[in-house]
Coordinates of C-alpha atoms in Angstrom, one line a residue:
M1 CA 0.0 0.3 -0.2
R2 CA 1.9 3.2 -1.4
S3 CA -0.5 6.0 0.6
P4 CA -3.0 6.5 3.2
S5 CA -5.8 6.6 1.1
E6 CA -4.7 3.2 -0.4
V7 CA -4.6 2.1 3.6
A8 CA -7.7 3.7 4.3
V9 CA -9.7 1.5 1.5
A10 CA -7.8 -1.8 2.2
L11 CA -9.1 -1.0 6.1
D12 CA -12.5 -0.4 4.9
D13 CA -12.8 -3.5 2.7
A14 CA -11.7 -5.0 5.6
G15 CA -14.7 -3.6 7.6
Y16 CA -13.2 -1.2 9.6
L17 CA -13.9 2.9 8.5
P18 CA -11.5 4.6 9.5
D19 CA -10.7 8.6 9.4
A20 CA -7.8 10.4 7.8
G21 CA -5.4 10.3 11.0
I22 CA -6.2 6.5 11.5
S23 CA -5.3 5.5 7.9
T24 CA -2.3 8.4 8.1
A25 CA -1.0 6.6 11.0
A26 CA -1.3 3.3 9.9
F27 CA 0.4 4.1 6.5
L28 CA 3.7 5.8 8.7
A29 CA 3.7 2.0 10.5
L30 CA 3.9 0.0 7.7
S31 CA 6.5 2.1 5.6
M32 CA 8.3 2.8 8.3
R33 CA 8.6 -0.7 9.9
R34 CA 7.2 1.1 12.8
P35 CA 5.2 0.3 16.5
L36 CA 2.3 1.7 16.5
L37 CA 1.1 3.1 20.1
C38 CA -2.9 3.8 19.6
E39 CA -4.1 5.3 22.9
G40 CA -7.8 6.7 23.5
E41 CA -11.3 6.0 25.3
P42 CA -12.4 1.9 25.5
G43 CA -14.4 1.4 22.4
T44 CA -12.7 3.8 19.9
G45 CA -12.0 1.3 18.0
K46 CA -7.7 0.1 18.7
T47 CA -7.9 -3.0 18.8
A48 CA -10.4 -3.6 16.0
L49 CA -7.7 -2.1 14.2
A50 CA -5.1 -4.2 14.2
Q51 CA -7.5 -7.2 13.0
A52 CA -8.4 -4.8 9.9
L53 CA -5.3 -4.6 9.3
A54 CA -3.9 -8.2 9.6
T55 CA -7.5 -9.0 7.1
A56 CA -6.0 -5.6 5.0
L57 CA -2.9 -7.2 5.0
G58 CA -4.1 -11.1 4.7
V59 CA -1.5 -12.3 7.2
E60 CA -2.0 -13.4 10.8
L61 CA -3.1 -11.6 13.7
I62 CA -1.5 -12.8 16.6
R63 CA -2.8 -11.2 20.0
L64 CA -1.0 -10.5 23.6
Q65 CA -3.4 -9.5 26.2
C66 CA -1.5 -7.5 28.8
H67 CA -2.9 -8.0 32.6
E68 CA -0.8 -7.0 35.5
G69 CA 1.7 -9.3 36.6
I70 CA 2.0 -10.1 32.9
D71 CA 5.6 -11.8 33.1
A72 CA 8.2 -12.8 30.0
S73 CA 7.6 -15.8 30.1
Q74 CA 3.2 -15.7 30.1
A75 CA 4.5 -13.0 26.6
L76 CA 7.7 -15.2 25.1
Y77 CA 8.2 -18.9 25.4
D78 CA 8.0 -20.8 28.1
W79 CA 8.7 -25.2 28.3
D80 CA 6.1 -28.2 28.2
F81 CA 7.2 -29.2 31.6
P82 CA 5.3 -32.3 31.9
R83 CA 6.4 -33.7 28.4
Q84 CA 9.9 -33.4 29.4
L85 CA 9.4 -35.3 32.4
L86 CA 7.3 -38.1 30.4
H87 CA 10.3 -38.1 27.9
L88 CA 12.8 -38.1 30.6
R89 CA 10.9 -41.5 31.9
T90 CA 10.6 -42.6 28.5
L91 CA 14.4 -42.7 28.0
E92 CA 15.6 -43.7 31.9
A93 CA 12.9 -47.3 30.4
A94 CA 14.3 -47.7 27.3
T95 CA 18.0 -47.6 28.2
D96 CA 17.2 -49.6 31.7
G97 CA 18.0 -46.2 34.1
A98 CA 21.2 -46.6 32.4
L99 CA 20.5 -42.5 31.1
D100 CA 23.0 -40.6 29.6
A101 CA 23.1 -37.5 31.8
D102 CA 24.2 -34.5 28.8
A103 CA 22.4 -36.3 26.1
A104 CA 19.1 -36.8 28.2
E105 CA 19.2 -32.5 28.9
S106 CA 19.6 -31.6 25.4
S107 CA 17.0 -34.1 24.2
L108 CA 15.1 -32.2 26.8
Y109 CA 15.0 -28.4 25.2
T110 CA 14.5 -29.3 21.6
E111 CA 11.7 -27.5 19.5
R112 CA 8.9 -30.6 20.5
F113 CA 9.3 -29.1 23.7
L114 CA 9.5 -25.4 23.3
L115 CA 5.9 -23.6 24.3
A116 CA 6.0 -20.5 22.0
R117 CA 3.7 -17.4 23.3
P118 CA 3.0 -14.5 21.3
L119 CA 6.2 -12.6 20.8
L120 CA 7.7 -16.0 20.4
R121 CA 5.3 -16.7 17.6
A122 CA 5.5 -13.1 15.9
L123 CA 9.2 -12.8 15.7
R124 CA 9.0 -17.0 13.7
E125 CA 5.8 -16.6 12.1
A126 CA 5.9 -12.9 10.8
P127 CA 4.7 -11.2 8.5
C128 CA 2.2 -10.8 10.9
V129 CA 0.1 -8.3 12.7
L130 CA 1.1 -8.2 16.6
L131 CA -1.4 -6.3 19.1
V132 CA 0.2 -5.9 22.3
D133 CA -3.7 -5.2 23.5
E134 CA -3.9 -2.7 26.7
I135 CA 0.3 -2.3 27.8
D136 CA -1.1 0.1 29.9
R137 CA -2.3 -3.0 32.2
A138 CA 1.1 -4.4 32.6
D139 CA 4.4 -3.0 34.9
D140 CA 7.3 -1.3 34.3
E141 CA 9.4 -4.2 34.3
F142 CA 6.9 -6.1 31.4
E143 CA 7.2 -2.5 30.0
A144 CA 11.1 -2.3 29.7
F145 CA 10.9 -6.1 28.3
L146 CA 8.9 -5.8 25.6
L147 CA 10.9 -2.5 24.5
E148 CA 14.0 -4.7 24.5
V149 CA 12.4 -6.9 22.0
L150 CA 10.8 -4.5 19.9
S151 CA 14.2 -2.6 19.1
E152 CA 15.9 -5.7 17.7
Y153 CA 12.6 -8.0 16.7
A154 CA 15.1 -11.0 18.7
V155 CA 15.4 -13.2 21.9
S156 CA 17.9 -15.3 23.1
I157 CA 16.4 -18.4 24.8
P158 CA 19.3 -19.6 26.4
E159 CA 18.8 -23.3 25.8
F160 CA 17.7 -22.9 22.3
G161 CA 19.2 -20.2 20.9
E162 CA 18.6 -16.5 19.2
V163 CA 15.4 -16.1 17.8
R164 CA 15.3 -13.6 15.4
A165 CA 12.4 -12.4 12.5
T166 CA 13.0 -12.4 9.0
A167 CA 10.7 -9.7 9.1
P168 CA 9.4 -7.2 11.6
P169 CA 6.1 -8.0 12.6
V170 CA 3.3 -5.2 12.2
V171 CA 2.9 -4.0 15.5
V172 CA 0.1 -2.4 16.5
L173 CA 0.1 -1.6 20.6
T174 CA -3.2 -0.7 23.0
S175 CA -3.6 1.5 26.0
N176 CA -6.7 3.3 27.6
R177 CA -4.4 5.4 29.5
T178 CA -5.2 3.6 33.0
R179 CA -1.3 4.8 33.6
E180 CA 1.3 6.6 31.3
V181 CA 3.5 4.7 29.3
H182 CA 6.9 4.9 29.7
D183 CA 8.7 7.6 27.3
A184 CA 11.0 4.9 25.7
L185 CA 8.5 2.5 24.6
K186 CA 6.6 5.7 22.8
R187 CA 9.7 7.3 21.2
R188 CA 10.0 3.5 19.8
C189 CA 6.8 3.6 18.3
L190 CA 5.0 6.0 16.5
Y191 CA 1.5 7.6 18.0
H192 CA -2.0 7.9 17.4
W193 CA -4.8 9.2 20.0
L194 CA -8.0 7.6 18.3
E195 CA -11.0 9.8 19.9
H196 CA -14.4 9.0 19.7
P197 CA -15.6 8.9 15.8
D198 CA -18.1 12.0 14.8
L199 CA -21.7 11.8 13.9
E200 CA -21.4 10.7 10.1
R201 CA -18.9 8.0 10.6
E202 CA -20.6 6.8 13.6
V203 CA -23.5 6.1 11.4
G204 CA -21.7 4.9 8.9
I205 CA -20.0 2.4 11.3
L206 CA -23.7 1.3 11.7
R207 CA -24.6 1.0 8.7
R208 CA -21.4 -0.7 7.5
R209 CA -21.2 -3.5 10.6
L210 CA -25.1 -3.9 10.4
P211 CA -26.5 -3.5 6.7
D212 CA -30.0 -4.5 7.9
L213 CA -30.4 -1.6 10.1
R214 CA -33.0 1.0 9.1
P215 CA -31.3 4.3 8.5
R216 CA -33.1 6.8 10.2
L217 CA -32.5 4.2 13.4
A218 CA -28.8 3.9 12.7
G219 CA -29.1 7.3 13.1
Q220 CA -31.1 8.1 16.1
V221 CA -28.6 5.8 18.0
A222 CA -25.6 7.2 16.7
E223 CA -26.9 10.6 18.0
A224 CA -28.4 9.0 21.0
V225 CA -24.7 7.7 21.8
Q226 CA -23.3 11.1 21.0
R227 CA -25.4 12.5 23.5
M228 CA -24.3 10.2 26.3
R229 CA -20.6 10.7 25.6
E230 CA -21.6 14.2 27.3
L231 CA -22.6 13.5 29.8
E232 CA -20.4 12.6 33.3
L233 CA -21.2 9.2 32.9
V234 CA -19.0 6.3 35.0
K235 CA -18.0 4.4 31.6
P236 CA -19.2 6.5 28.5
P237 CA -20.4 4.5 25.7
G238 CA -18.1 3.2 23.0
V239 CA -18.8 1.5 19.7
A240 CA -19.2 -1.7 20.2
E241 CA -22.2 -0.2 23.0
A242 CA -23.5 1.6 20.4
L243 CA -23.6 -1.3 18.0
D244 CA -24.3 -3.6 20.4
W245 CA -27.3 -1.0 21.3
A246 CA -28.9 -1.2 17.5
Q247 CA -28.9 -5.0 17.4
A248 CA -31.1 -5.3 20.8
L249 CA -33.0 -2.5 18.5
Q250 CA -33.2 -4.8 16.0
A251 CA -34.2 -7.8 17.6
L252 CA -37.1 -6.2 19.0
N253 CA -37.8 -5.6 15.3
N254 CA -38.0 -1.4 16.0
D255 CA -37.5 0.7 13.0
T256 CA -37.3 4.2 15.3
L257 CA -36.3 4.4 18.9
D258 CA -38.6 5.2 20.7
P259 CA -38.4 6.0 24.5
D260 CA -40.2 3.0 25.5
S261 CA -37.8 0.7 23.9
A262 CA -34.8 2.6 23.9
A263 CA -35.1 3.0 28.6
A264 CA -35.9 -1.0 28.5
T265 CA -32.8 -1.9 26.2
L266 CA -30.5 0.2 27.8
G267 CA -28.5 -2.5 28.8
A268 CA -27.0 -2.9 26.3
V269 CA -25.2 0.3 26.1
L270 CA -24.7 1.6 29.7
K271 CA -23.1 -0.9 32.2
Y272 CA -23.5 0.9 35.1
R273 CA -26.5 1.4 37.2
E274 CA -25.3 5.2 37.8
D275 CA -25.2 5.4 34.2
T276 CA -28.5 4.9 33.4
D277 CA -30.0 6.6 35.8
R278 CA -28.0 9.7 34.7
V279 CA -29.4 9.3 31.0
R280 CA -33.0 8.2 32.3
T281 CA -33.2 11.5 34.2
S282 CA -31.5 13.7 31.4
G283 CA -35.0 13.8 29.4
L284 CA -32.5 12.7 26.6
L285 CA -34.3 9.5 25.4
G286 CA -37.8 11.6 25.2
E287 CA -35.9 14.4 23.4
L288 CA -34.0 12.1 21.0
A289 CA -37.2 9.8 20.0
D290 CA -39.1 13.0 19.0
R291 CA -37.2 14.0 16.5
D292 CA -37.7 12.9 12.5

C-alpha cells in the first residue's frame, strides 16, 4: 500500500471505517516499519484497527493480552514440563536406567517441547500483525522487556538459541491510558490518539457492520450515543456498545428509537446503574425519539 488513501480503502474493505488520521498513522507504521501505539478511551476502535490491518494485509493476527502481573514467560515462551518429564521417564525405561545425562538434557530443550507464546510466535511467523493489547495494564518491568524485544525483533533463549524475525511484524500497541506508558517505549513507536467517531462516521460504522439496520434507526442510535458521551457517565459508551444497542433494537423489530424500547434496552449500551439513572433522568431519550 503506497499511500494513506490506499490504506483507507484496504481498511474499509476489511470492514473498518477509518478517518484520515487513522489511515495516515497506519500507513506510516507500515512504510517506516515502526510499532504503532494507539491510545484512547475504551471503545474507540484500537483493537479493531489491528484486526482490520491483519485482514487487509492477508496475514495472521497474533494477540498478546496484557494484564497486571504479566511476565516474560507468559508473553514469550515456556517449556512443556509435563511432556519433558514423560520424555525423561521414557528414556530411562528404554535405557534400563543407564541414562546419558548430557544427551538426556539436550533432548529436553528442543522444538518439540518449546511452548511459543505470542511474542515468540510473532517473531517466528512474521509477516504477521502483533497486537499488544492494553499495555497500560502491565507493569514497568514488562514494558522494559517489551521495549527490548521491539528494538531488535529478536530474543535469546538460553537453552535453545536466538530467534530473530526474518521481517519485522506489524506491531500495534493499545492503551486505555489507565497509566502513562513510559517515554522510552513511546519514542520507539509512532503515536496516534483515537477519538470517538463523529456522528457521520458513527452512522457509517453502524450501517457497515449492520447492513440491515434502518437508516433512521442508525442515525437515532448514533446521535443518542454521541449525546450520552457528553454526560458525566462512569463509562461513556464506545462504538461496540452502539453496535450492541442497535442490534438489541433490531431484535425487538424497532425501526425507530422510541422511548419505551430505548429505556428497556439501555443495558446494551450502558454498564453502570449510575449511568442508566443519569440518562433516564436527563430527558435525552424522549428528546431524541421525538425527532424525525
